[in-house]
C-alpha positions in Angstrom: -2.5 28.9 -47.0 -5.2 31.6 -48.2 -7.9 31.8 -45.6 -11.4 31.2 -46.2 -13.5 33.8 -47.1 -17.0 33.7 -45.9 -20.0 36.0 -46.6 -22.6 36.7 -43.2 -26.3 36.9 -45.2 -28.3 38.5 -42.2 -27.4 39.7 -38.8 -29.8 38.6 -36.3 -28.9 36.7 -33.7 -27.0 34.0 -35.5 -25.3 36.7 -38.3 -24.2 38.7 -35.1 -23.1 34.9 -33.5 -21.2 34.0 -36.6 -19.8 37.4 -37.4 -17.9 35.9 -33.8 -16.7 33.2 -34.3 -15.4 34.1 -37.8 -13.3 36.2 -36.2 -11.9 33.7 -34.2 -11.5 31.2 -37.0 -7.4 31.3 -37.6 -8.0 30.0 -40.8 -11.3 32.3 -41.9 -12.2 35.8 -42.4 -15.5 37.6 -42.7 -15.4 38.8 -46.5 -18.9 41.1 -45.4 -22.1 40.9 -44.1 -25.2 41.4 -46.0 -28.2 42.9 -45.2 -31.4 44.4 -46.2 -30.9 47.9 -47.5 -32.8 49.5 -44.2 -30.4 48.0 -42.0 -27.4 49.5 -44.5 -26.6 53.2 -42.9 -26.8 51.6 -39.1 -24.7 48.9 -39.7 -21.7 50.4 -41.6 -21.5 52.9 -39.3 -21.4 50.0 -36.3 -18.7 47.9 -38.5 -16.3 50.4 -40.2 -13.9 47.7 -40.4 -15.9 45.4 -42.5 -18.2 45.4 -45.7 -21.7 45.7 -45.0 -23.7 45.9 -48.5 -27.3 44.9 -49.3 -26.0 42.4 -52.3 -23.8 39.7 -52.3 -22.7 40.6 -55.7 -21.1 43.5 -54.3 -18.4 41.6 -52.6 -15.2 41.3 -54.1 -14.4 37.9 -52.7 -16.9 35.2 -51.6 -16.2 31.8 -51.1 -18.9 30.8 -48.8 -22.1 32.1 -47.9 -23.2 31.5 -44.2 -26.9 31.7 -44.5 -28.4 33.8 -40.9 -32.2 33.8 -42.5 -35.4 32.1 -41.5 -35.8 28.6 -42.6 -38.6 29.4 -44.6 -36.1 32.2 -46.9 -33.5 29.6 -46.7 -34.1 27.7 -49.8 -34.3 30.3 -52.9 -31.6 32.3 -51.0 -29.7 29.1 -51.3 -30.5 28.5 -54.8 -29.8 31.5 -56.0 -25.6 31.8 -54.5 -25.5 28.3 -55.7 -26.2 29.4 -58.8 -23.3 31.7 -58.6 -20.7 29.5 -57.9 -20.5 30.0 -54.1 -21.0 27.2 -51.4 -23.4 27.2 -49.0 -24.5 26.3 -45.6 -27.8 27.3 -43.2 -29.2 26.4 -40.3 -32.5 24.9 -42.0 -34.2 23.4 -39.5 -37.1 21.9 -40.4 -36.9 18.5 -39.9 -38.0 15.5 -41.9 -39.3 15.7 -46.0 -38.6 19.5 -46.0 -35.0 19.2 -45.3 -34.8 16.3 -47.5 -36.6 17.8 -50.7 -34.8 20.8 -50.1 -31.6 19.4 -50.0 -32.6 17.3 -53.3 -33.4 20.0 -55.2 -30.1 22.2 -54.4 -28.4 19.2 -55.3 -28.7 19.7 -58.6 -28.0 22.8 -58.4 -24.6 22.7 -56.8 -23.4 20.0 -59.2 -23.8 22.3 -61.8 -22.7 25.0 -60.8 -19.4 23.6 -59.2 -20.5 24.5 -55.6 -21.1 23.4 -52.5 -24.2 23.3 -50.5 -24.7 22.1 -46.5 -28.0 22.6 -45.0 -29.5 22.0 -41.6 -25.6 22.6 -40.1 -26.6 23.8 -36.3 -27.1 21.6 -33.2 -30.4 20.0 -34.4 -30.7 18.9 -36.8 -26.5 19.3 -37.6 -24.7 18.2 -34.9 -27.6 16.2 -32.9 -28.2 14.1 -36.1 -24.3 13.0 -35.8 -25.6 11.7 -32.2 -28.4 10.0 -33.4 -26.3 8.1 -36.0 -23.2 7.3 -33.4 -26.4 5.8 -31.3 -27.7 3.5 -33.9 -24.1 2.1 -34.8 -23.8 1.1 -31.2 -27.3 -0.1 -30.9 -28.9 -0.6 -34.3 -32.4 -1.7 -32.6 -34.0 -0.1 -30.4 -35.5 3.8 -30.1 -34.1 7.2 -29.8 -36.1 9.9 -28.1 -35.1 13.7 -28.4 -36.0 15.8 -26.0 -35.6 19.8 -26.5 -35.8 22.9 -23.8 -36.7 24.1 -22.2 -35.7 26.6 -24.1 -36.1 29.5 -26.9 -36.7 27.9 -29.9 -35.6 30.4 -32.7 -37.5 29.1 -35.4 -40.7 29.1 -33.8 -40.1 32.8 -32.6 -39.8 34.1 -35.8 -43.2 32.4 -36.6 -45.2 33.8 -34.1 -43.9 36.7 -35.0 -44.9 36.7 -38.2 -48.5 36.5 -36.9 -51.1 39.4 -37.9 -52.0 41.6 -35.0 -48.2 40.0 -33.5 -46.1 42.6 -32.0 -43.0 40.4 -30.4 -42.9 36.8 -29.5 -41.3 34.7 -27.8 -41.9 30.3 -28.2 -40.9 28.7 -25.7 -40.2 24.6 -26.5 -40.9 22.5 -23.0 -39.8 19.0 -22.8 -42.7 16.7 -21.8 -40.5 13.1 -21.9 -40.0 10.6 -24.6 -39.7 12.5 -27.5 -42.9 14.6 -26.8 -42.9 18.6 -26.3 -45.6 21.5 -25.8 -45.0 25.0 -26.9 -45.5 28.0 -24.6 -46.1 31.1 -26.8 -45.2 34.7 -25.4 -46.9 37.6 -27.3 -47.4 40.8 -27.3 -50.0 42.4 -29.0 -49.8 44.8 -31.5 -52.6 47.8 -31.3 -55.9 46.9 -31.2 -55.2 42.9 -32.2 -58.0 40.4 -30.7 -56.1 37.5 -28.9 -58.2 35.1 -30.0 -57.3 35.6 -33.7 -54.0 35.4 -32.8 -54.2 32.4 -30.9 -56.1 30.6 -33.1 -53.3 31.6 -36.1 -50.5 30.8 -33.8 -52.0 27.0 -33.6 -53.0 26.5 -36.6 -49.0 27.1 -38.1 -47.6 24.5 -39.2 -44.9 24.8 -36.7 -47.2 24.7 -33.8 -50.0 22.1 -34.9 -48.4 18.9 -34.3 -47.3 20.3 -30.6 -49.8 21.0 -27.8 -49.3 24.8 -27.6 -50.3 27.0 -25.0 -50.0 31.3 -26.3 -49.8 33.4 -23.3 -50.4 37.4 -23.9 -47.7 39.2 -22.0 -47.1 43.2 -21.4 -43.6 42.8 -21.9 -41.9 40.2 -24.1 -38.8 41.6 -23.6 -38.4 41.1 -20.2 -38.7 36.9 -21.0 -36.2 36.7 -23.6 -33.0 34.0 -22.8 -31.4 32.2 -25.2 -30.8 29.1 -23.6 -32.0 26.2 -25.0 -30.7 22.3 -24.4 -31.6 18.7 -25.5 -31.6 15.5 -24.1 -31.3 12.5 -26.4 -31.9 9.2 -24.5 -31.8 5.7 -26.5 -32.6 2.5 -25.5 -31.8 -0.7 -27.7 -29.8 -4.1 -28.4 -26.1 -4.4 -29.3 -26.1 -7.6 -31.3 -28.6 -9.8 -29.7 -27.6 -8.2 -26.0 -30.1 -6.2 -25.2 -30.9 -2.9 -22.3 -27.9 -1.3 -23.9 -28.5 2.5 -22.6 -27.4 5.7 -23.9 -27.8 9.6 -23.2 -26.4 12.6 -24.9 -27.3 16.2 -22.4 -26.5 19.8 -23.8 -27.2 23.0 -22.3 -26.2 25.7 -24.8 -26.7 29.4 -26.1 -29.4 28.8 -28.7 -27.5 30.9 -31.5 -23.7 31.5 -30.2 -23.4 26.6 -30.8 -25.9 26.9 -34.2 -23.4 29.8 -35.8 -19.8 28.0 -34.6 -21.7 24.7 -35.9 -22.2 26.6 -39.4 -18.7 28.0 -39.1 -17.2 24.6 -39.2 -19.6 23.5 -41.8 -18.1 26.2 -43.9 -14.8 24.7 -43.8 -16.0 21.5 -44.4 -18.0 23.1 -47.8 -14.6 23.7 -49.1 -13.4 20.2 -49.1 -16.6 18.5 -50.4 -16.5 17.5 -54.2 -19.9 19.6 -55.9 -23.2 19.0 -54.4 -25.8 19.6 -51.2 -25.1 17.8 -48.6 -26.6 17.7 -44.6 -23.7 17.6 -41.9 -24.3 13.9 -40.9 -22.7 13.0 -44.7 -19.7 14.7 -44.2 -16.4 13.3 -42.3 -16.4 14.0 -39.0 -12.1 15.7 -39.7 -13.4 17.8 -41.8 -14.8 19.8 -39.8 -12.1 21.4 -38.2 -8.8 23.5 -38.7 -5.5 22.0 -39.0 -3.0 18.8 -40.1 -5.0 15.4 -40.4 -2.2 13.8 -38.5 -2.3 16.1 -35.3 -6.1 16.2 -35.1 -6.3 12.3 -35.2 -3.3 11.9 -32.5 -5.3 14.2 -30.4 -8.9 12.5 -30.9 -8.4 9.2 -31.4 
């Protein structure tokens, strides 16, 4: 069986995570990495092996396009390989009407183009979504609470670090209980920048705004970075008419290293979807990973 070929757009932290666990994907191979053209020379001289180009139209052979961008790029760079034919699948991961009315509109998209689109495929919202669902079919009353960190949240960094006068970042997310979080914002200033513009940007992000946030102005943001990160997803509800049925999910991961493998899967999973956009909790579960139906059942059920 030919093995799936799968493009690496960007090569942050999650393009170098995925670049990984491509390469240890028996049934996948990295068919090149793409990247802007100022990152080219560096690059192809620290993967000789592999394609490194600053177009995905100057791959041979693409069948999905692992998308390692910012959310906020996500959805015309999405678009446009759609458009082309290939499938699909980021790490989107802003939650609620964005995702969905993103998702909607690449719908459309993929359908007529014969492809394949899955967005928000990391640990939250991808995998943590899954959890959410298996906690309502057990107990379809009641109220799930999702508790991040503490932790580097990725998205959030590259937001502050967007901000005029910013010269690194780092956003910390900080579990206060019940579904409730505050923000603790490490930056370091670029030149001559007042901290109270930046501060007052920083809050006023939409990221930030809905979260008490704290931004802390550091010498060194360097010296701070760690990219753990964790959940904690607690639900309390009723099972029929039998109530104080109680659940918790706990991880404790590498922010990136779990939100590339998740997108690795969800790139073999594009390949056996019929045309269309899709988010990970829609797809079967066995579909996600390598192998015989048969075996993987008699070893999980």
């Amino acid at each position: 069986m030919d093995r799936i070929k799968a493009a690496v757009i960007g090569y942050g932290n999650i393009g170098v995570c995925a670049f990984d666990a491509l390469k240890e994907s028996g049934d996948m191979e990295v068919a090149g990495i793409v990247v802007k053209p100022k990152y080219l020379d560096k690059l192809q001289r620290e993967l000789p092996d592999y394609p490194v180009v600053d177009s995905i139209d100057k791959l041979s052979k693409v069948d999905v396009a692992l998308l390692c961008i910012p959310s906020v790029l996500v959805p015309e760079e999405a678009a446009k390989i759609l458009q082309k034919g290939i499938n699909t699948v980021d790490s989107y991961d802003i939650h609620g009407e964005n995702l969905v009315n993103m998702v909607k509109r690449l719908d459309s998209i993929a359908k007529e183009k014969g492809s394949v689109s899955i967005s928000g495929a990391g640990w939250d919202p991808g995998t943590d979504s899954m959890v959410r669902a298996i906690f309502e079919i057990m107990a379809p009353k009641g109220i799930t609470y999702t508790n991040f960190g503490p932790g580097m949240s990725m998205g959030h960094t590259v937001e502050a670090k967007k901000t005029p006068g910013v010269k690194k970042a780092l956003s910390l997310t900080v579990p206060k209980g019940l579904g409730f979080h505050k923000r603790l914002v490490y930056v370091e200033l670029a030149g001559d920048a007042r901290f109270d513009a930046v501060e007052k940007a920083i809050k006023e992000n939409p990221y930030f705004k809905k979260d008490e946030t704290h931004v802390i102005p550091v010498e060194d943001v360097d010296r701070l970075m760690d990219n753990g990160h964790g959940v904690l997803m607690e639900r309390k509800g009723v099972a029929g008419k039998t109530h104080n049925q109680q659940m918790e999910y706990r991880l404790k991961i590498t922010n990136p290293a779990v939100t590339a493998q998740v997108m690795v899967c969800a790139a073999r999973a594009a390949m056996k979807q019929k045309p269309g956009s899709y988010v990970p909790l829609e797809i079967p579960l066995i579909d996600y990973l390598p192998g015989d139906r048969w075996e993987i059942i008699n070893r999980l059920v």
